[in-house]
C-alpha atoms as one frame of an Amber mdcrd trajectory, in Angstrom:
protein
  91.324  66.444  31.134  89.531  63.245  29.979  86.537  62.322  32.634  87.406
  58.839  33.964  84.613  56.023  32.973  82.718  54.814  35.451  81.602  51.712
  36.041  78.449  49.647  37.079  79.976  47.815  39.139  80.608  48.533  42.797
  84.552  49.164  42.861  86.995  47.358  44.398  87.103  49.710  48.312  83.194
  48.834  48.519  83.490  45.034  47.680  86.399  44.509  49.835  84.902  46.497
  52.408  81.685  44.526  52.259  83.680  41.301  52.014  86.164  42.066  55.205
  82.791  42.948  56.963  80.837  39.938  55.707  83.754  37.732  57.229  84.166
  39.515  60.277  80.727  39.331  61.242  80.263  35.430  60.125  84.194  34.134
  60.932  86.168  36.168  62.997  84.542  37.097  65.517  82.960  33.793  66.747
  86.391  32.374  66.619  87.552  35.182  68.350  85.593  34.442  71.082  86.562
  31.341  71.035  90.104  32.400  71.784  88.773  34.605  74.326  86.841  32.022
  76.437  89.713  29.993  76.585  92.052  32.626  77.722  90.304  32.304  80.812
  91.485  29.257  81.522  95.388  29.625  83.231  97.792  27.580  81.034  98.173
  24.463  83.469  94.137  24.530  82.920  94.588  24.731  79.755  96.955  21.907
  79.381  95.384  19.756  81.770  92.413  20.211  79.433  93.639  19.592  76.457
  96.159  16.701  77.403  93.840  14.750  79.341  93.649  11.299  77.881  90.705
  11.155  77.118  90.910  13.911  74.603  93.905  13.119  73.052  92.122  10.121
  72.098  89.781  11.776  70.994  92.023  13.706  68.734  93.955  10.442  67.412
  90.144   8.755  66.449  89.020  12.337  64.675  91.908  12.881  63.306  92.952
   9.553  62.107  89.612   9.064  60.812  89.119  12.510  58.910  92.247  11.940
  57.139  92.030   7.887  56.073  88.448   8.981  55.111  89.899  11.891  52.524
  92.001   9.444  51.144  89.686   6.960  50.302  87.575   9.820  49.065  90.389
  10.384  46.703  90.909   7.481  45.157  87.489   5.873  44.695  85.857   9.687
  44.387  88.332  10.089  41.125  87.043   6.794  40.172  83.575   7.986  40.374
  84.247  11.341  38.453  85.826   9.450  35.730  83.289   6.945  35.200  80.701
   9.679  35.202  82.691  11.919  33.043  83.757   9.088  30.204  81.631   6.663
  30.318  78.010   6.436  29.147  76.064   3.281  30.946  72.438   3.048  31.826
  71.494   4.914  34.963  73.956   7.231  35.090  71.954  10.397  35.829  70.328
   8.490  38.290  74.574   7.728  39.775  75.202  11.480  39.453  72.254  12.379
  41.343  72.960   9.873  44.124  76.712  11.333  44.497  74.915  14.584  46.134
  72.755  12.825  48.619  75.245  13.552  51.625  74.927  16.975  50.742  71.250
  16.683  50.711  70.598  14.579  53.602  70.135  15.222  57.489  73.184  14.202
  59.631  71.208  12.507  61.732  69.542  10.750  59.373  72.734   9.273  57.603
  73.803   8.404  60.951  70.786   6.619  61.816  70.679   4.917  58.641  74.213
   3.723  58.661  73.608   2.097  62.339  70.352   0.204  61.104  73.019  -1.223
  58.040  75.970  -2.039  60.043  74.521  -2.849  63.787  75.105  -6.752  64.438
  71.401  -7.479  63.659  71.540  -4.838  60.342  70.918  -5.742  57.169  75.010
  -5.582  56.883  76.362  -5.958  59.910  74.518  -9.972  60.082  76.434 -10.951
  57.033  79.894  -9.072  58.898  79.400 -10.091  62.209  80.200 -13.776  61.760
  83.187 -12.898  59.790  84.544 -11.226  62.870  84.430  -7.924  61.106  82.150
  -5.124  63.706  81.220  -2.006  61.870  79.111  -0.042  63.881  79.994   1.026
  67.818  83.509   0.810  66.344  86.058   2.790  65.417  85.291   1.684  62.072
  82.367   2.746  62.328  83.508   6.221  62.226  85.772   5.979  59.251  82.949
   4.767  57.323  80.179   7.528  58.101  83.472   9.898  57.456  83.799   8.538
  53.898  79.996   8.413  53.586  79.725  12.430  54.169  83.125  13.498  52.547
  82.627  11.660  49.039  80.791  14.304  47.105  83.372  16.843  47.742  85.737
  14.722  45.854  83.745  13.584  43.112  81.823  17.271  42.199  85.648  19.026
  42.706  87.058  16.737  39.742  84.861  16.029  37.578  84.606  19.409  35.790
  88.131  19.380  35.383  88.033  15.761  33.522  85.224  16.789  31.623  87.580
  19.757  30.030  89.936  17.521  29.835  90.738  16.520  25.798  90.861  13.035
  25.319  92.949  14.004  21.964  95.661  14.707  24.309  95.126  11.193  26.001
  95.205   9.813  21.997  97.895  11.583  21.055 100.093  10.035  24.509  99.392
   6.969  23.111  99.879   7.379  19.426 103.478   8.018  20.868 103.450   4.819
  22.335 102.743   5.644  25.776 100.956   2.388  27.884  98.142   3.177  30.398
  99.650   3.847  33.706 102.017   6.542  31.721  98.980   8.447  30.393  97.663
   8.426  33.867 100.157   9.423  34.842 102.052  11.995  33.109  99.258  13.155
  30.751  95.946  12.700  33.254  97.362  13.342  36.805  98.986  16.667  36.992
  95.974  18.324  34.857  93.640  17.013  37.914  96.185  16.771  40.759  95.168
  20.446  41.831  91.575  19.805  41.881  91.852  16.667  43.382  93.950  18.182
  46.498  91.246  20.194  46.703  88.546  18.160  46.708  90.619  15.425  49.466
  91.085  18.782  51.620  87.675  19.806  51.515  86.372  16.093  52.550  89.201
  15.892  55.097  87.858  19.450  56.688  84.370  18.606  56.298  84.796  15.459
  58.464  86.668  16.829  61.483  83.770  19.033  61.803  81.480  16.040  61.276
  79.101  15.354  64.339  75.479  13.637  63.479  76.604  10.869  61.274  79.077
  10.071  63.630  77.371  10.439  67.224  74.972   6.867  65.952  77.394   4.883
  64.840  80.213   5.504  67.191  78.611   4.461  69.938  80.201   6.999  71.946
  82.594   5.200  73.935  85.376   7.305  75.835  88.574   6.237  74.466  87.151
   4.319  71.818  85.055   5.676  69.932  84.389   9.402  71.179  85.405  11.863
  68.572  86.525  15.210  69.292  82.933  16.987  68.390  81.007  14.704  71.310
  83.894  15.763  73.789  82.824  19.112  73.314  79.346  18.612  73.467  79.832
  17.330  76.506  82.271  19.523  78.374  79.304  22.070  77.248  76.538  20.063
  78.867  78.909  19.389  81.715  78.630  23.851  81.847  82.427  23.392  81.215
  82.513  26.309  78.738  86.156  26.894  79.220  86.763  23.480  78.626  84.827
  23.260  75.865  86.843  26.212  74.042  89.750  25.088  75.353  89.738  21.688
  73.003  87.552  23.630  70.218  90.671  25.829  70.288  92.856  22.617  69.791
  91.154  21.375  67.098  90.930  24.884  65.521  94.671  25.605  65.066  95.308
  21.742  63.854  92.742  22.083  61.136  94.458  25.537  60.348  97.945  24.265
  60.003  97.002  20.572  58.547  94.786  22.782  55.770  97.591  25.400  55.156
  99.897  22.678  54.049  97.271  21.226  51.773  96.711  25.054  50.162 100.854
  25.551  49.661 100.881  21.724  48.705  98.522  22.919  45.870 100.282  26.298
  44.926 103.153  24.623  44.440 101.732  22.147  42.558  99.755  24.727  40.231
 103.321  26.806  39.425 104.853  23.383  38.754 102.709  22.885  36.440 103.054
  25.986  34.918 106.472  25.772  34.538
């Protein structure tokens, strides 16, 4: 009977064991405990919480923001991989390094740095302001620190696609007499439409979770400007734990469901494409 080889390698019961432990410890159970605090609440507690005006707009300003944000992400963050990726211009490490500075830097600091730009007396916001356009303690506001931190998760998920991307193929569309816009896109778009539904889920998650570039700029205004992070900072300085969990719960399932679309969106999209 022939001895079976064995590998190097841990096998697959110890790295799924390890794994399924590793995620337990760091995922599950916090958010189980989550779910557990709020259980405490009864469910007209619960609802009272979680309906109250002031957090549902606080959902509409987090959520509206998170997503517009991911789309802009998209578009000009595909614009930014493509330039980097095709085009050689003076500078351009110096561009590729500056696309990973909201990784790099302090939330606090990008939010403090975006107030001193766009407050009425920044070095922005003076030129705005008499245009009637108010960036910071605005809405606005928000949608741009959103974009700020959520761009590099575009631009870094694309651009290694693009760059294995043949630009023979791209020749070859238009050898066949295809214009522009068709090489986009039937030739250009469904290699990176994958990667790019990653990279706009990634920057939409990332900024519904987003708290110190926001809590400068916003201004913090109840039903104006308070995003769903501050309301739960405060319910938890207000000793409302309960409360707290209650809308972290809330915001929890939403970003589950919202991000499960995204993922089918892009399996569907990937056995398209193999077909």
């Amino acid at each position: 009977m022939p001895f079976k080889k064995r590998s190097i390698l841990p096998g697959f019961g110890l790295t799924l064991g390890l794994t399924l432990l590793y995620l337990s410890l760091i995922v599950l159970i916090p958010l189980s405990g989550i779910f557990l605090k709020t259980a405490s609440l009864t469910w007209g507690q619960f609802w009272s919480t979680v309906s109250h005006p002031r957090a549902l707009a606080a959902y509409r300003l987090t959520f509206g923001a998170s997503l517009a944000g991911a789309l802009i992400n998209a578009v000009f963050g595909l614009l930014v991989a493509w330039a980097l990726v095709r085009y050689p211009f003076p500078g351009k490490r110096l561009v590729d390094a500056l696309v990973d500075l909201p990784f790099a830097l302090p939330t606090a600091v990008a939010g403090i740095t975006l107030t001193a730009l766009y407050a009425p007396s920044g070095w922005l916001g003076r030129f705005l302001e008499p245009l009637g356009i108010r960036v910071a303690f605005t809405p606005l506001g928000v949608l741009v620190a959103l974009t700020f931190i959520g761009l590099p998760f575009v631009v870094r998920t694309v651009q290694p696609v693009l760059e294995d991307l043949d630009a023979e193929v791209e020749e070859a569309a238009a050898a066949l007499g295809a214009d522009r816009v068709q090489t986009f896109r039937r030739v250009i778009l469904p290699e990176i439409w994958p990667a790019l539904l990653t990279g706009f889920a990634l920057a939409f998650a990332r900024a519904l979770g987003e708290y110190g570039s926001v809590v400068f700029i916003s201004g913090n205004m109840p039903m104006r400007t308070e995003i769903a992070t501050l309301l739960i900072i405060t319910r938890l300085e207000q000793y409302d734990y309960a409360g707290a969990t209650a809308i972290a719960t809330v915001m929890l399932v939403a970003s589950f469901l919202m991000l499960l679309v995204i993922n089918l969106l892009q399996g569907w999209s990937r056995r398209r494409h193999a077909v």
